[in-house]
Amino acid sequence: MQRFQHYIDGAFHDGAQAFDSIDPATGAVWAKMPAAAPEDVDRAVAAAARAFADPDWALMPATQRGKLLMRLADLIADNAPRLAELETRDTGKIIRETSAQIAYVAEYYRYYAGLADKIEGAHLPIDKPDMEVWLRREPIGVVAAVVPWNSQLFLSAVKIGPALAAGCTVVLKASEDGPAPMLEFARIFDQAGFPRGVLNVLTGGPDVGAALTSHRDVDHIAFTGGPGTARHIVRNSAENLASTSLELGGKSPFIVFEDADLESAVNAQVSGIFAATGQSCVAGSRLVVQRSIKDAFLARLKEKAESVVIGSPQDMATEVGPLCTLRQRDVAMDLIERSVAQGARLITGGTVPEGPGHFFPPTILDCSDARDAPSLSNEFFGPVLSVVDFETEEEALAIANDTQFGLASGLFTQNLTRAHRMMRGIRAGIVWVNTYRAVSPIAPFGGHGLSGHGREGGIEAAMEYTRVKAVWLRTSDEPIPDPFVMR
Ligand code: NAD
C-alpha cells in the first residue's frame, strides 16, 4: 500500500494520524494518507510566516521568483503522466481528462512565471505641487489555500501560481477525498529550488480546514468548494479579518435557440454535463432549450448519453468514470427521486448500476412541467442534466438568471445581435457563446452570488494576492505650514 506525507517547512513528515484513501473505481482502500493535527497546522503557518519575512524570499527579485515558477512548470510537465495517473487513481477522474488537464496546468505556472515581474505599482499625478505620491503593490502575506477533490492540481495552480508570483507564501490544505496528487505535487515542488516554507502542503478533514482558515497568522484565504463550507470559511476569516476569495459551485444554464448549430450544441452540452462525470463547478447542468427544437435536441442528446463509454477511469477509451465519493451518488438519487415525484420526466439514466465502484450513468430529466423541481436549483456534482423549455428570448433570460448561483453559462445561437443582448443580460462570471468549458491561464475565472467572489486566472488573480501601499514624499525644503490643517 502506498503511503503519502505532508510537506512542511521544506521537509516531508507523517501526519499525527493517518487515514485510508479509497479507489472510487473499485471501492477498495489503496493508500494511506497523513491527517494533520492542530500542531501540524501551526507548524505549517509558522513556516510560511517565517518564509514570508525571510530576505531569501522577501527580497528575492520578482524576475527570480518568475524563474523558479518556470522551473516548477517544467517539472510539472515532465511529471504530468505520473500526476495524472495518481489523480485518476485517487479521485476516479478519467485519465483522458487528467492527462490533458495536468499538461495544461504547467501552462498556468508558466503564465504566472511571466507575470511575476509585471505586477507594477503606479505614480500618481497628485493635486499638490510639493508632493510625490506613488503606489507600491506588495504581497498580501501568508495565504491559506483550501481546495476540493475535483481537479486539485488545477484548482491549486490558480492559487499557488499568482500567490507566489506576487511574493506571498502558501499553506495548502488538500481535500481529504483524493489528496494523493497534491502530496505528490509537493515532492515535485521541492525540486524547483524555492526557499523552504514558501509552500506547505497538508491534508485532513473539515477540522484541519477550520484550524487553518481561522489561524491568526493567515492574511488571505483562497477557497474552492461548496457555498455551505464557504460560510464557515467566512466566519473563520473573522478571527483576524483575513481577506477571502471564494470559488464556489454553480447551476449553470446552457441556452440553446432554434437557430443554433445543433451538432455543435449537442456536443458542447455532452461536454458540459457528462465530461468529468459532471463533477465540475462549471457543469452546464440546466439545459434551457427553445420549445420548437426541444424534442429533436433531446433525442440526439439521449442517443449520445446512452452511447457514452462508461468504465475504468484508467482506460483511455473511457468517457464517464465513477463519482469520487458515494455521498455524491446518494445526493443524486435523492434529488432525482424528489424531482420525479414533482412531475419531472426521466429521459435516460437515473439508476445505480450493479457492481463495484461509485458509478452513475449519464442522466437527463425533463423538468419543463416541474419548474420547482429541486434538480433545477441544487448542484448535483454528477452527470445529471435538468431540462426546461422556453418560447421567447426574454423567457430564456429569465430562466437562465433564476438561480442564486452565477458562475458560468453557455449560449448557442447564430444570431449575432441576440448573442450580444443575451451576453449582457446573463448574470454569471463566464459566458461561453457557441462553445463551452473552455479555460485559459490568460482569462479570469469566477462568479458571483452563491458562486462566490474574486477571480482566478489572468492578471486579476495576481491582484487578489497584493495590497496597495500609498507612499507620500514631500519635496519642499520649507517648514511644514499650519500643523492644525490637514493638507
Ligand atoms: P467542500 O466545500 O465540501 O470541501 C472543500 C474543501 O473545504 C475540502 O478541502 C474540505 O476539507 C474543506 N472544508 C470543509 N469544511 C471546512 C471548514 N469548516 N473550514 C475549512 N475548510 C473546510 O466541497 P467538495 O464537496 O469537496 O467539492 C465540491 C464543491 O466544490 C462543489 O460545490 C463545486 O461546485 C465546488 N467547486 C468549485 C469550483 C470553482 O472554481 N468555482 C471548482 C471546483 C469545485
Coordinates of C-alpha atoms and ligand atoms in Angstrom, one line a residue:
M1 CA 0.0 0.0 0.0
Q2 CA 1.3 3.5 -0.9
R3 CA 1.9 6.0 1.9
F4 CA 2.0 9.8 1.5
Q5 CA 3.4 12.6 3.6
H6 CA 2.9 16.2 4.4
Y7 CA 5.3 18.9 3.2
I8 CA 6.1 21.4 5.9
D9 CA 9.0 23.9 6.1
G10 CA 10.8 22.2 3.2
A11 CA 10.6 18.7 4.7
F12 CA 8.4 15.6 4.5
H13 CA 6.5 14.4 7.6
D14 CA 4.0 11.8 8.5
G15 CA 0.7 13.2 9.9
A16 CA -0.3 13.0 13.6
Q17 CA -2.8 10.4 12.3
A18 CA -3.4 8.5 9.1
F19 CA -6.5 7.7 7.1
D20 CA -7.3 5.3 4.2
S21 CA -7.9 6.5 0.7
I22 CA -10.4 4.7 -1.5
D23 CA -10.1 3.9 -5.2
P24 CA -13.5 5.1 -6.5
A25 CA -13.4 2.6 -9.4
T26 CA -13.2 -0.4 -7.1
G27 CA -14.3 0.9 -3.7
A28 CA -11.1 -0.6 -2.2
V29 CA -8.5 1.1 0.0
W30 CA -5.3 1.7 -2.0
A31 CA -3.2 4.2 0.0
K32 CA -2.6 5.7 3.5
M33 CA -2.8 9.4 3.8
P34 CA -1.5 11.6 6.6
A35 CA -4.0 13.6 8.6
A36 CA -2.9 16.9 10.1
A37 CA -3.3 17.7 13.8
P38 CA -3.7 21.4 15.0
E39 CA 0.1 21.4 15.8
D40 CA 0.8 20.5 12.2
V41 CA -1.3 23.4 11.0
D42 CA 0.5 25.7 13.5
R43 CA 3.9 24.5 12.2
A44 CA 2.9 25.0 8.6
V45 CA 1.6 28.5 9.1
A46 CA 4.7 29.4 11.2
A47 CA 6.9 28.1 8.4
A48 CA 5.0 30.2 5.8
A49 CA 5.2 33.3 8.0
R50 CA 8.9 32.8 8.6
A51 CA 9.5 32.4 4.8
F52 CA 7.4 35.5 4.0
A53 CA 9.7 37.6 6.2
D54 CA 12.9 35.9 5.3
P55 CA 15.1 38.1 3.0
D56 CA 15.7 34.9 0.8
W57 CA 12.1 35.3 -0.3
A58 CA 11.1 38.8 0.7
L59 CA 14.0 40.4 -1.1
M60 CA 14.2 38.0 -4.0
P61 CA 13.8 40.0 -7.2
A62 CA 10.4 39.3 -8.9
T63 CA 12.3 38.1 -12.0
Q64 CA 13.9 35.4 -9.9
R65 CA 10.5 34.3 -8.5
G66 CA 9.4 34.0 -12.1
K67 CA 12.4 31.8 -12.9
L68 CA 11.6 29.5 -10.0
L69 CA 7.9 29.3 -11.2
M70 CA 9.1 28.5 -14.7
R71 CA 11.3 25.7 -13.3
L72 CA 8.3 24.3 -11.4
A73 CA 6.2 24.5 -14.7
D74 CA 8.9 22.4 -16.5
L75 CA 8.9 19.8 -13.6
I76 CA 5.1 19.5 -13.7
A77 CA 5.2 19.0 -17.5
D78 CA 7.9 16.3 -17.1
N79 CA 5.9 14.6 -14.3
A80 CA 2.4 15.1 -15.9
P81 CA 1.8 11.4 -16.7
R82 CA 2.6 10.3 -13.1
L83 CA 0.5 13.1 -11.6
A84 CA -2.4 12.2 -13.9
E85 CA -2.2 8.6 -13.0
L86 CA -2.3 9.4 -9.3
E87 CA -5.2 11.9 -9.7
T88 CA -7.2 9.3 -11.6
R89 CA -6.5 6.6 -9.1
D90 CA -7.4 8.6 -6.1
T91 CA -10.4 10.6 -7.4
G92 CA -11.8 8.4 -10.3
K93 CA -11.5 11.3 -12.8
I94 CA -10.8 9.7 -16.2
I95 CA -7.2 9.5 -17.4
R96 CA -8.2 11.1 -20.7
E97 CA -9.0 14.3 -18.9
T98 CA -6.4 14.3 -16.1
S99 CA -3.6 13.7 -18.7
A100 CA -4.7 16.7 -20.8
Q101 CA -5.5 18.9 -17.8
I102 CA -2.3 18.4 -15.9
A103 CA -0.2 19.1 -19.0
Y104 CA -2.1 22.3 -19.2
V105 CA -1.6 23.1 -15.5
A106 CA 2.1 23.6 -16.4
E107 CA 0.9 26.5 -18.7
Y108 CA -0.7 28.2 -15.7
Y109 CA 2.6 28.2 -13.8
R110 CA 4.3 29.5 -17.0
Y111 CA 1.8 32.3 -17.3
Y112 CA 2.3 33.4 -13.6
A113 CA 6.1 32.9 -14.0
G114 CA 5.9 35.5 -16.8
L115 CA 3.7 37.8 -14.8
A116 CA 5.8 37.9 -11.6
D117 CA 7.9 40.9 -12.7
K118 CA 5.0 42.7 -14.3
I119 CA 3.0 43.3 -11.2
E120 CA 3.5 47.0 -11.1
G121 CA 2.8 49.9 -8.8
A122 CA 2.0 53.4 -10.0
H123 CA 3.0 57.1 -9.7
L124 CA 0.0 59.4 -9.1
P125 CA -0.4 62.9 -10.6
I126 CA -1.2 64.2 -7.2
D127 CA -3.0 67.6 -6.8
K128 CA -0.3 69.1 -4.5
P129 CA 2.8 70.7 -6.1
D130 CA 5.2 69.8 -3.3
M131 CA 4.4 66.1 -3.1
E132 CA 5.3 62.9 -4.9
V133 CA 3.0 60.0 -4.4
W134 CA 3.3 56.5 -5.7
L135 CA 1.7 53.2 -5.0
R136 CA 3.6 50.1 -4.1
R137 CA 1.9 46.8 -4.9
E138 CA 3.0 44.5 -2.1
P139 CA 2.3 40.8 -1.4
I140 CA -0.6 40.3 0.9
G141 CA 1.3 37.8 3.2
V142 CA 0.5 34.2 4.3
V143 CA -2.2 32.6 2.1
A144 CA -4.3 29.7 3.3
A145 CA -5.5 27.7 0.2
V146 CA -8.2 25.1 0.6
V147 CA -9.3 23.0 -2.3
P148 CA -11.9 20.3 -3.1
W149 CA -11.0 16.9 -4.6
N150 CA -12.0 17.6 -8.2
S151 CA -9.2 18.9 -10.3
Q152 CA -7.0 19.7 -7.3
L153 CA -3.8 20.3 -9.3
F154 CA -5.6 22.7 -11.5
L155 CA -7.5 24.4 -8.6
S156 CA -4.4 24.8 -6.6
A157 CA -2.3 26.1 -9.6
V158 CA -4.7 29.1 -9.9
K159 CA -3.9 29.9 -6.3
I160 CA -0.3 28.9 -5.8
G161 CA 0.8 30.4 -9.2
P162 CA -0.5 34.0 -8.7
A163 CA 0.3 33.9 -4.9
L164 CA 4.0 33.1 -5.4
A165 CA 4.2 35.4 -8.4
A166 CA 3.1 38.2 -6.1
G167 CA 5.6 37.2 -3.4
C168 CA 3.2 35.6 -0.9
T169 CA 3.8 32.3 0.9
V170 CA 1.2 29.5 1.0
V171 CA -0.2 26.7 3.2
L172 CA -2.4 24.5 1.1
K173 CA -4.9 22.0 2.5
A174 CA -5.6 19.3 0.0
S175 CA -9.0 17.7 0.1
E176 CA -9.4 14.7 2.4
D177 CA -11.0 12.9 -0.6
G178 CA -8.2 12.1 -3.1
P179 CA -5.3 14.1 -1.7
A180 CA -2.6 12.0 -3.5
P181 CA -2.0 14.3 -6.4
M182 CA -1.3 17.3 -4.2
L183 CA 1.0 15.4 -1.8
E184 CA 2.9 14.1 -4.9
F185 CA 2.9 17.7 -6.3
A186 CA 4.7 18.8 -3.1
R187 CA 7.6 16.4 -3.9
I188 CA 7.9 18.0 -7.4
F189 CA 7.7 21.5 -5.9
D190 CA 10.5 20.6 -3.5
Q191 CA 12.8 20.1 -6.6
A192 CA 12.2 23.5 -8.0
G193 CA 14.6 25.3 -5.7
F194 CA 12.2 27.7 -3.8
P195 CA 13.3 28.7 -0.2
R196 CA 11.9 26.4 2.5
G197 CA 8.5 27.2 3.8
V198 CA 7.3 29.2 0.7
L199 CA 4.8 26.4 0.1
N200 CA 3.5 23.9 2.7
V201 CA 1.0 21.1 1.8
L202 CA -1.1 19.1 4.3
T203 CA -4.4 17.3 4.3
G204 CA -7.2 16.2 6.6
G205 CA -10.9 16.9 7.0
P206 CA -13.0 20.0 7.9
D207 CA -11.3 20.3 11.3
V208 CA -8.0 20.9 9.6
G209 CA -9.5 23.4 7.2
A210 CA -11.1 25.2 10.1
A211 CA -7.9 25.3 12.1
L212 CA -6.0 26.7 9.0
T213 CA -8.6 29.3 7.9
S214 CA -9.1 30.6 11.5
H215 CA -5.4 30.9 12.1
R216 CA -4.4 34.3 13.4
D217 CA -1.3 34.4 11.2
V218 CA -3.2 33.9 7.9
D219 CA -3.6 37.1 5.8
H220 CA -5.7 35.8 2.9
I221 CA -7.9 32.7 2.3
A222 CA -8.3 31.3 -1.2
F223 CA -11.1 28.7 -1.1
T224 CA -12.7 26.5 -3.7
G225 CA -15.6 24.3 -2.6
G226 CA -19.3 24.4 -1.8
P227 CA -21.2 27.5 -0.6
G228 CA -22.1 25.8 2.7
T229 CA -18.4 25.4 3.5
A230 CA -17.7 28.9 2.3
R231 CA -20.0 30.3 5.0
H232 CA -17.8 28.5 7.6
I233 CA -14.7 29.9 5.9
V234 CA -16.0 33.5 6.0
R235 CA -16.8 33.1 9.8
N236 CA -13.3 31.7 10.3
S237 CA -11.8 34.6 8.5
A238 CA -13.4 36.9 11.1
E239 CA -10.8 35.7 13.6
N240 CA -8.2 38.1 12.1
L241 CA -10.3 39.7 9.4
A242 CA -8.3 37.9 6.6
S243 CA -9.5 38.7 3.1
T244 CA -11.1 35.9 1.1
S245 CA -11.5 34.8 -2.5
L246 CA -14.2 32.2 -2.9
E247 CA -14.7 30.0 -5.9
L248 CA -17.9 28.1 -5.3
G249 CA -20.4 25.9 -7.1
G250 CA -22.8 26.6 -9.9
K251 CA -26.1 25.7 -11.6
S252 CA -25.0 27.0 -14.9
P253 CA -27.6 27.5 -17.7
F254 CA -26.9 26.1 -21.2
I255 CA -29.2 28.0 -23.5
V256 CA -30.0 26.7 -27.0
F257 CA -32.0 28.7 -29.5
E258 CA -33.7 27.2 -32.5
D259 CA -31.2 28.8 -34.9
A260 CA -28.2 27.1 -33.2
D261 CA -25.8 24.7 -35.0
L262 CA -27.4 21.7 -33.3
E263 CA -24.5 19.3 -33.8
S264 CA -22.1 21.7 -32.1
A265 CA -24.7 22.4 -29.3
V266 CA -25.3 18.7 -28.6
N267 CA -21.6 18.0 -28.4
A268 CA -21.0 21.0 -26.1
Q269 CA -23.8 20.0 -23.9
V270 CA -22.4 16.5 -23.6
S271 CA -19.0 18.0 -22.7
G272 CA -20.7 20.5 -20.3
I273 CA -22.5 17.9 -18.2
F274 CA -21.1 14.4 -18.8
A275 CA -17.4 15.2 -19.1
A276 CA -15.6 14.8 -15.8
T277 CA -18.7 12.7 -14.8
G278 CA -20.4 16.0 -14.2
Q279 CA -18.1 16.8 -11.3
S280 CA -17.2 20.2 -12.5
C281 CA -18.2 23.6 -10.9
V282 CA -18.9 24.9 -14.4
A283 CA -21.1 22.0 -15.4
G284 CA -23.8 23.2 -17.8
S285 CA -26.4 21.4 -15.6
R286 CA -29.5 23.3 -16.7
L287 CA -30.4 22.9 -20.4
V288 CA -32.7 25.8 -21.4
V289 CA -33.9 24.9 -24.8
Q290 CA -36.3 26.6 -27.2
R291 CA -39.6 24.6 -27.4
S292 CA -39.6 24.3 -31.2
I293 CA -36.4 22.2 -31.1
K294 CA -36.7 20.5 -27.7
D295 CA -37.8 17.1 -28.9
A296 CA -35.2 16.8 -31.7
F297 CA -32.5 18.1 -29.4
L298 CA -33.3 15.8 -26.5
A299 CA -33.5 12.8 -28.9
R300 CA -29.9 13.5 -30.1
L301 CA -28.7 14.1 -26.6
K302 CA -30.3 10.9 -25.3
E303 CA -28.6 8.9 -28.1
K304 CA -25.2 10.4 -27.1
A305 CA -25.8 9.9 -23.4
E306 CA -26.7 6.2 -23.9
S307 CA -23.7 5.5 -26.1
V308 CA -21.1 7.1 -23.7
V309 CA -18.3 4.6 -22.8
I310 CA -18.5 4.0 -19.0
G311 CA -15.7 2.1 -17.4
S312 CA -12.3 2.1 -15.7
P313 CA -11.1 5.7 -15.3
Q314 CA -7.5 4.4 -16.1
D315 CA -8.7 3.3 -19.6
M316 CA -8.0 6.0 -22.3
A317 CA -11.3 4.9 -24.1
T318 CA -13.5 5.7 -21.0
E319 CA -15.6 8.8 -21.3
V320 CA -17.5 8.6 -18.0
G321 CA -15.9 7.1 -14.8
P322 CA -17.0 6.7 -11.2
L323 CA -18.1 9.5 -8.9
C324 CA -15.4 10.4 -6.4
T325 CA -17.5 9.6 -3.3
L326 CA -20.6 7.5 -2.5
R327 CA -22.0 10.6 -0.8
Q328 CA -22.5 12.2 -4.2
R329 CA -24.4 9.2 -5.5
D330 CA -26.8 9.5 -2.6
V331 CA -27.3 13.2 -3.3
A332 CA -28.0 12.5 -6.9
M333 CA -30.5 9.7 -6.2
D334 CA -32.3 11.8 -3.7
L335 CA -32.6 14.9 -6.0
I336 CA -33.8 12.7 -8.9
E337 CA -36.5 10.9 -6.8
R338 CA -37.8 14.1 -5.4
S339 CA -37.9 15.8 -8.8
V340 CA -39.7 12.9 -10.4
A341 CA -42.2 13.0 -7.6
Q342 CA -42.9 16.6 -8.5
G343 CA -43.5 15.8 -12.2
A344 CA -40.1 15.7 -13.8
R345 CA -39.8 13.2 -16.6
L346 CA -36.8 10.8 -16.6
I347 CA -35.5 10.6 -20.2
T348 CA -32.5 8.4 -19.5
G349 CA -30.3 7.1 -16.7
G350 CA -31.2 7.7 -13.0
T351 CA -30.5 4.2 -11.7
V352 CA -27.4 2.9 -9.8
P353 CA -25.7 0.2 -11.9
E354 CA -24.8 -3.1 -10.3
G355 CA -21.2 -3.9 -9.4
P356 CA -18.3 -2.4 -7.5
G357 CA -17.2 1.3 -7.6
H358 CA -19.1 4.6 -7.4
F359 CA -20.5 4.6 -10.9
F360 CA -23.6 6.6 -12.0
P361 CA -24.9 6.8 -15.6
P362 CA -25.5 10.0 -17.6
T363 CA -29.0 11.1 -16.7
I364 CA -31.4 13.5 -18.3
L365 CA -34.5 14.9 -16.5
D366 CA -37.1 17.0 -18.3
C367 CA -38.4 19.5 -15.7
S368 CA -40.4 21.6 -18.2
D369 CA -43.6 20.6 -16.3
A370 CA -42.0 20.7 -12.9
R371 CA -40.3 24.1 -12.7
D372 CA -39.9 24.0 -8.9
A373 CA -38.2 20.6 -9.1
P374 CA -35.1 20.5 -6.7
S375 CA -32.9 19.3 -9.6
L376 CA -33.2 22.7 -11.2
S377 CA -31.9 24.6 -8.2
N378 CA -29.4 22.2 -6.5
E379 CA -26.0 21.3 -7.7
F380 CA -25.6 17.6 -8.3
F381 CA -21.9 17.4 -8.9
G382 CA -22.7 14.3 -11.0
P383 CA -23.7 13.6 -14.7
V384 CA -27.3 14.8 -14.3
L385 CA -28.8 17.3 -16.7
S386 CA -32.1 19.1 -15.9
V387 CA -34.0 20.4 -18.8
V388 CA -36.5 23.3 -19.1
D389 CA -38.0 24.8 -22.3
F390 CA -38.8 28.3 -23.3
E391 CA -40.7 30.3 -26.1
T392 CA -39.1 33.7 -26.2
E393 CA -35.7 35.3 -25.7
E394 CA -37.0 37.2 -22.6
E395 CA -38.2 33.9 -21.1
A396 CA -34.9 32.3 -21.8
L397 CA -33.0 35.1 -20.0
A398 CA -35.4 35.0 -17.0
I399 CA -34.9 31.2 -16.7
A400 CA -31.2 31.5 -17.0
N401 CA -31.0 34.1 -14.3
D402 CA -33.4 32.2 -12.0
T403 CA -30.7 30.9 -9.7
Q404 CA -28.7 32.0 -6.7
F405 CA -25.5 30.9 -8.4
G406 CA -23.7 33.0 -11.0
L407 CA -20.6 31.1 -12.2
A408 CA -20.8 30.1 -15.9
S409 CA -23.3 30.0 -18.8
G410 CA -23.5 28.7 -22.3
L411 CA -25.3 30.3 -25.2
F412 CA -25.9 28.7 -28.6
T413 CA -27.3 30.9 -31.4
Q414 CA -26.3 32.1 -34.9
N415 CA -28.0 35.4 -34.3
L416 CA -25.3 38.0 -33.6
T417 CA -27.5 40.7 -32.1
R418 CA -29.3 38.3 -29.9
A419 CA -25.9 36.9 -28.7
H420 CA -24.9 40.4 -27.7
R421 CA -28.2 41.1 -25.9
M422 CA -28.1 37.8 -24.0
M423 CA -24.4 38.1 -23.1
R424 CA -25.2 41.5 -21.5
G425 CA -28.2 40.1 -19.6
I426 CA -26.8 36.9 -18.2
R427 CA -25.8 37.1 -14.6
A428 CA -22.6 35.0 -14.5
G429 CA -18.9 35.4 -14.3
I430 CA -18.4 33.5 -17.6
V431 CA -20.5 33.5 -20.8
W432 CA -19.4 31.0 -23.5
V433 CA -21.1 31.7 -26.8
N434 CA -21.2 28.7 -29.3
T435 CA -18.7 26.9 -27.1
Y436 CA -18.5 25.5 -23.5
R437 CA -16.0 24.6 -20.8
A438 CA -13.0 26.5 -22.4
V439 CA -10.4 27.8 -20.0
S440 CA -7.0 29.5 -20.2
P441 CA -4.5 31.0 -17.8
I442 CA -5.0 34.3 -19.5
A443 CA -8.7 34.6 -18.8
P444 CA -10.1 35.3 -15.3
F445 CA -12.5 32.7 -13.9
G446 CA -15.0 33.2 -11.1
G447 CA -18.6 34.1 -10.2
H448 CA -21.0 36.0 -8.0
G449 CA -23.9 35.3 -5.7
L450 CA -23.6 31.8 -4.2
S451 CA -20.8 31.1 -6.7
G452 CA -18.5 33.3 -4.6
H453 CA -16.3 36.3 -5.3
G454 CA -12.8 37.1 -6.5
R455 CA -11.2 35.8 -9.7
E456 CA -8.7 33.1 -10.5
G457 CA -6.6 33.1 -13.7
G458 CA -5.4 36.2 -15.6
I459 CA -3.9 39.4 -14.2
E460 CA -7.0 39.8 -11.9
A461 CA -5.9 36.7 -9.9
A462 CA -2.5 38.2 -9.1
M463 CA -4.1 41.3 -7.8
E464 CA -6.0 39.2 -5.2
Y465 CA -2.7 38.4 -3.6
T466 CA -1.4 42.0 -3.4
R467 CA -2.3 45.1 -1.4
V468 CA -1.5 48.7 -2.2
K469 CA 0.6 51.0 -0.1
A470 CA 0.5 54.7 -0.8
V471 CA 3.8 56.4 -0.2
W472 CA 3.9 60.2 0.2
L473 CA 7.1 62.2 -0.1
R474 CA 7.2 65.9 0.5
T475 CA 9.7 67.7 -1.9
S476 CA 9.7 71.2 -0.3
D477 CA 12.6 72.4 1.8
E478 CA 10.2 75.0 3.5
P479 CA 8.9 74.2 7.0
I480 CA 5.6 72.4 7.2
P481 CA 2.9 75.1 7.3
D482 CA -0.1 75.3 9.7
P483 CA 0.1 71.9 11.5
F484 CA -3.6 72.1 12.5
V485 CA -4.9 72.0 9.0
M486 CA -5.0 68.7 7.0
R487 CA -3.1 69.1 3.8
Ligands
NAD1 P1 -16.5 21.1 0.2 O1 -16.9 22.5 0.3 O2 -17.2 20.1 1.0 O3 -14.9 21.0 0.6 C1 -13.9 21.8 0.0 C2 -12.7 21.8 1.0 O4 -13.1 22.5 2.2 C3 -12.2 20.5 1.4 O5 -10.8 20.6 1.4 C4 -12.7 20.4 2.9 O6 -11.9 19.6 3.7 C5 -12.7 21.8 3.3 N1 -13.6 22.1 4.4 C6 -14.7 21.5 4.8 N2 -15.3 22.1 5.8 C7 -14.5 23.1 6.2 C8 -14.5 24.1 7.2 N3 -15.5 24.2 8.1 N4 -13.5 25.0 7.3 C9 -12.5 25.0 6.4 N5 -12.4 24.0 5.4 C10 -13.4 23.1 5.3 O7 -16.5 20.8 -1.3 P2 -16.4 19.4 -2.1 O8 -17.7 18.7 -1.9 O9 -15.2 18.7 -1.7 O10 -16.3 19.9 -3.6 C11 -17.4 20.2 -4.4 C12 -17.7 21.7 -4.4 O11 -16.7 22.5 -4.9 C13 -18.9 22.0 -5.3 O12 -19.8 22.9 -4.8 C14 -18.2 22.6 -6.5 O13 -19.0 23.4 -7.4 C15 -17.1 23.4 -5.9 N6 -16.1 23.7 -6.9 C16 -16.0 25.0 -7.3 C17 -15.0 25.3 -8.3 C18 -14.8 26.7 -8.8 O14 -13.8 27.0 -9.3 N7 -15.8 27.6 -8.7 C19 -14.2 24.3 -8.8 C20 -14.4 23.0 -8.3 C21 -15.3 22.7 -7.4

